Amino acid sequence: MPGADQAKRDRFVQEYIATGNARQSAISAGVPEKSASVVAYKWLRNREITDVIRSGMDQMLRTMAPKALNVIAELIEDPKVPASIRLGACRDVLDRANYVPPKREVAARDISTIPRQQLTRAELDELVREGARNKKEQSNSAEQ
């Protein structure tokens, strides 16, 4: 009876998209409790099923995203909401918009005396560039 199995899979997909709980979704789809975990595992390893789940979740997120943005905007604008919550909401929005705040100008420090594990990424990058320049200068002077 392939039609019944397909109906169970379809129901599983709907439930899984809604809840994210594979075992419970299998039970809701009519799979016996004793084998629900095993069947759910097998179904989640099936490429066709995972493609449908992914598509359904993408659609759900596209539908929910504008609502979520409205809630965040309300949080940001409501003076009754604690400042820490409003600030967190602002940071979330800026983070998701890939906003990178400008770097503060900091006095340069002598990075040659600092242990490497304490250096920032930018300082490590500068060390690499400096090493490459020194190596290039050495090879140029050796050629002459």
mmCIF file of C-alpha atoms in Angstrom:
data_model
loop_
_atom_site.group_PDB
_atom_site.id
_atom_site.type_symbol
_atom_site.label_atom_id
_atom_site.label_comp_id
_atom_site.label_asym_id
_atom_site.label_seq_id
_atom_site.Cartn_x
_atom_site.Cartn_y
_atom_site.Cartn_z
ATOM 1 C CA MET A 1 0.000 0.000 0.000
ATOM 2 C CA PRO A 2 2.381 2.750 -1.188
ATOM 3 C CA GLY A 3 -0.340 5.411 -0.973
ATOM 4 C CA ALA A 4 -0.716 4.976 2.793
ATOM 5 C CA ASP A 5 3.051 5.188 3.321
ATOM 6 C CA GLN A 6 3.222 8.361 1.220
ATOM 7 C CA ALA A 7 0.383 9.869 3.249
ATOM 8 C CA LYS A 8 2.309 9.085 6.448
ATOM 9 C CA ARG A 9 5.428 10.706 5.028
ATOM 10 C CA ASP A 10 3.483 13.794 3.996
ATOM 11 C CA ARG A 11 1.959 14.048 7.458
ATOM 12 C CA PHE A 12 5.408 13.526 9.009
ATOM 13 C CA VAL A 13 6.822 16.390 6.924
ATOM 14 C CA GLN A 14 4.004 18.743 7.963
ATOM 15 C CA GLU A 15 4.398 17.872 11.631
ATOM 16 C CA TYR A 16 8.184 18.088 11.509
ATOM 17 C CA ILE A 17 8.078 21.547 9.937
ATOM 18 C CA ALA A 18 5.677 22.673 12.645
ATOM 19 C CA THR A 19 7.426 21.115 15.657
ATOM 20 C CA GLY A 20 10.971 20.090 14.755
ATOM 21 C CA ASN A 21 10.460 16.881 16.776
ATOM 22 C CA ALA A 22 11.109 13.888 14.533
ATOM 23 C CA ARG A 23 9.853 11.140 16.843
ATOM 24 C CA GLN A 24 6.648 12.942 17.757
ATOM 25 C CA SER A 25 6.063 13.840 14.109
ATOM 26 C CA ALA A 26 6.325 10.173 13.137
ATOM 27 C CA ILE A 27 3.835 9.216 15.850
ATOM 28 C CA SER A 28 1.450 11.933 14.642
ATOM 29 C CA ALA A 29 1.808 10.523 11.148
ATOM 30 C CA GLY A 30 0.578 7.132 12.362
ATOM 31 C CA VAL A 31 3.840 5.308 13.012
ATOM 32 C CA PRO A 32 3.730 3.031 16.092
ATOM 33 C CA GLU A 33 5.501 4.535 19.124
ATOM 34 C CA LYS A 34 7.963 1.634 19.397
ATOM 35 C CA SER A 35 9.362 2.233 15.915
ATOM 36 C CA ALA A 36 8.771 5.991 15.639
ATOM 37 C CA SER A 37 12.380 6.995 16.334
ATOM 38 C CA VAL A 38 13.798 4.535 13.807
ATOM 39 C CA VAL A 39 11.291 5.444 11.091
ATOM 40 C CA ALA A 40 11.804 9.173 11.718
ATOM 41 C CA TYR A 41 15.574 8.702 11.453
ATOM 42 C CA LYS A 42 15.201 6.856 8.138
ATOM 43 C CA TRP A 43 12.828 9.459 6.759
ATOM 44 C CA LEU A 44 15.180 12.289 7.734
ATOM 45 C CA ARG A 45 17.955 10.557 5.797
ATOM 46 C CA ASN A 46 15.768 10.417 2.672
ATOM 47 C CA ARG A 47 16.833 13.194 0.287
ATOM 48 C CA GLU A 48 13.334 13.753 -1.138
ATOM 49 C CA ILE A 49 11.831 14.148 2.324
ATOM 50 C CA THR A 50 14.559 16.488 3.555
ATOM 51 C CA ASP A 51 14.200 18.616 0.412
ATOM 52 C CA VAL A 52 10.466 18.990 1.080
ATOM 53 C CA ILE A 53 11.153 19.811 4.743
ATOM 54 C CA ARG A 54 13.784 22.384 3.799
ATOM 55 C CA SER A 55 11.453 23.971 1.273
ATOM 56 C CA GLY A 56 8.612 24.079 3.802
ATOM 57 C CA MET A 57 10.821 25.622 6.470
ATOM 58 C CA ASP A 58 12.125 28.219 4.020
ATOM 59 C CA GLN A 59 8.561 29.157 3.135
ATOM 60 C CA MET A 60 7.611 29.372 6.815
ATOM 61 C CA LEU A 61 10.595 31.631 7.534
ATOM 62 C CA ARG A 62 9.764 33.888 4.597
ATOM 63 C CA THR A 63 6.261 34.240 6.003
ATOM 64 C CA MET A 64 7.408 34.831 9.575
ATOM 65 C CA ALA A 65 10.325 37.199 8.905
ATOM 66 C CA PRO A 66 8.228 40.340 8.332
ATOM 67 C CA LYS A 67 6.238 39.613 11.486
ATOM 68 C CA ALA A 68 9.431 39.141 13.474
ATOM 69 C CA LEU A 69 10.822 42.414 12.162
ATOM 70 C CA ASN A 70 7.631 44.192 13.204
ATOM 71 C CA VAL A 71 7.924 42.784 16.731
ATOM 72 C CA ILE A 72 11.563 43.862 16.933
ATOM 73 C CA ALA A 73 10.658 47.350 15.687
ATOM 74 C CA GLU A 74 7.949 47.597 18.362
ATOM 75 C CA LEU A 75 10.446 46.550 21.038
ATOM 76 C CA ILE A 76 12.947 49.137 19.877
ATOM 77 C CA GLU A 77 10.421 51.956 19.786
ATOM 78 C CA ASP A 78 8.516 51.190 23.010
ATOM 79 C CA PRO A 79 9.903 53.341 25.856
ATOM 80 C CA LYS A 80 8.320 50.972 28.404
ATOM 81 C CA VAL A 81 10.597 48.138 27.274
ATOM 82 C CA PRO A 82 13.810 47.987 29.345
ATOM 83 C CA ALA A 83 16.768 49.684 27.688
ATOM 84 C CA SER A 84 18.812 46.469 27.701
ATOM 85 C CA ILE A 85 16.112 44.686 25.657
ATOM 86 C CA ARG A 86 15.853 47.592 23.206
ATOM 87 C CA LEU A 87 19.633 47.716 22.840
ATOM 88 C CA GLY A 88 19.769 43.964 22.227
ATOM 89 C CA ALA A 89 17.068 44.261 19.563
ATOM 90 C CA CYS A 90 19.024 47.054 17.880
ATOM 91 C CA ARG A 91 22.180 44.965 17.893
ATOM 92 C CA ASP A 92 20.308 42.013 16.401
ATOM 93 C CA VAL A 93 18.940 44.141 13.572
ATOM 94 C CA LEU A 94 22.333 45.678 12.828
ATOM 95 C CA ASP A 95 24.031 42.291 13.005
ATOM 96 C CA ARG A 96 21.594 40.717 10.546
ATOM 97 C CA ALA A 97 21.996 43.702 8.239
ATOM 98 C CA ASN A 98 25.765 42.977 8.258
ATOM 99 C CA TYR A 99 26.472 46.403 9.703
ATOM 100 C CA VAL A 100 30.006 46.591 11.000
ATOM 101 C CA PRO A 101 30.674 49.563 13.269
ATOM 102 C CA PRO A 102 33.704 51.655 12.415
ATOM 103 C CA LYS A 103 36.857 50.635 14.221
ATOM 104 C CA ARG A 104 38.054 52.963 16.942
ATOM 105 C CA GLU A 105 41.445 54.482 16.349
ATOM 106 C CA VAL A 106 43.749 52.975 18.927
ATOM 107 C CA ALA A 107 47.324 53.946 19.465
ATOM 108 C CA ALA A 108 49.559 51.401 17.802
ATOM 109 C CA ARG A 109 51.244 49.001 20.200
ATOM 110 C CA ASP A 110 54.506 47.205 19.775
ATOM 111 C CA ILE A 111 53.191 43.794 18.740
ATOM 112 C CA SER A 112 56.635 42.231 18.475
ATOM 113 C CA THR A 113 56.824 41.796 22.265
ATOM 114 C CA ILE A 114 53.280 40.478 22.834
ATOM 115 C CA PRO A 115 52.595 36.713 22.938
ATOM 116 C CA ARG A 116 50.905 35.672 19.662
ATOM 117 C CA GLN A 117 47.808 34.240 21.381
ATOM 118 C CA GLN A 118 47.071 37.701 22.849
ATOM 119 C CA LEU A 119 47.124 39.519 19.506
ATOM 120 C CA THR A 120 43.995 40.563 17.669
ATOM 121 C CA ARG A 121 43.189 39.198 14.232
ATOM 122 C CA ALA A 122 44.228 42.508 12.650
ATOM 123 C CA GLU A 123 47.559 42.464 14.501
ATOM 124 C CA LEU A 124 48.217 38.872 13.396
ATOM 125 C CA ASP A 125 47.395 39.832 9.814
ATOM 126 C CA GLU A 126 49.853 42.735 10.076
ATOM 127 C CA LEU A 127 52.562 40.384 11.337
ATOM 128 C CA VAL A 128 51.992 38.102 8.348
ATOM 129 C CA ARG A 129 52.148 41.044 5.926
ATOM 130 C CA GLU A 130 55.308 42.343 7.600
ATOM 131 C CA GLY A 131 56.914 38.917 7.367
ATOM 132 C CA ALA A 132 56.041 38.692 3.669
ATOM 133 C CA ARG A 133 57.543 42.148 3.054
ATOM 134 C CA ASN A 134 60.724 41.203 4.888
ATOM 135 C CA LYS A 135 61.007 37.949 2.943
ATOM 136 C CA LYS A 136 60.515 39.797 -0.346
ATOM 137 C CA GLU A 137 63.133 42.386 0.587
ATOM 138 C CA GLN A 138 65.593 39.633 1.508
ATOM 139 C CA SER A 139 65.071 37.806 -1.778
ATOM 140 C CA ASN A 140 65.471 41.083 -3.717
ATOM 141 C CA SER A 141 68.721 41.915 -1.944
ATOM 142 C CA ALA A 142 70.015 38.369 -2.499
ATOM 143 C CA GLU A 143 69.350 38.642 -6.234
ATOM 144 C CA GLN A 144 71.385 41.855 -6.525
#
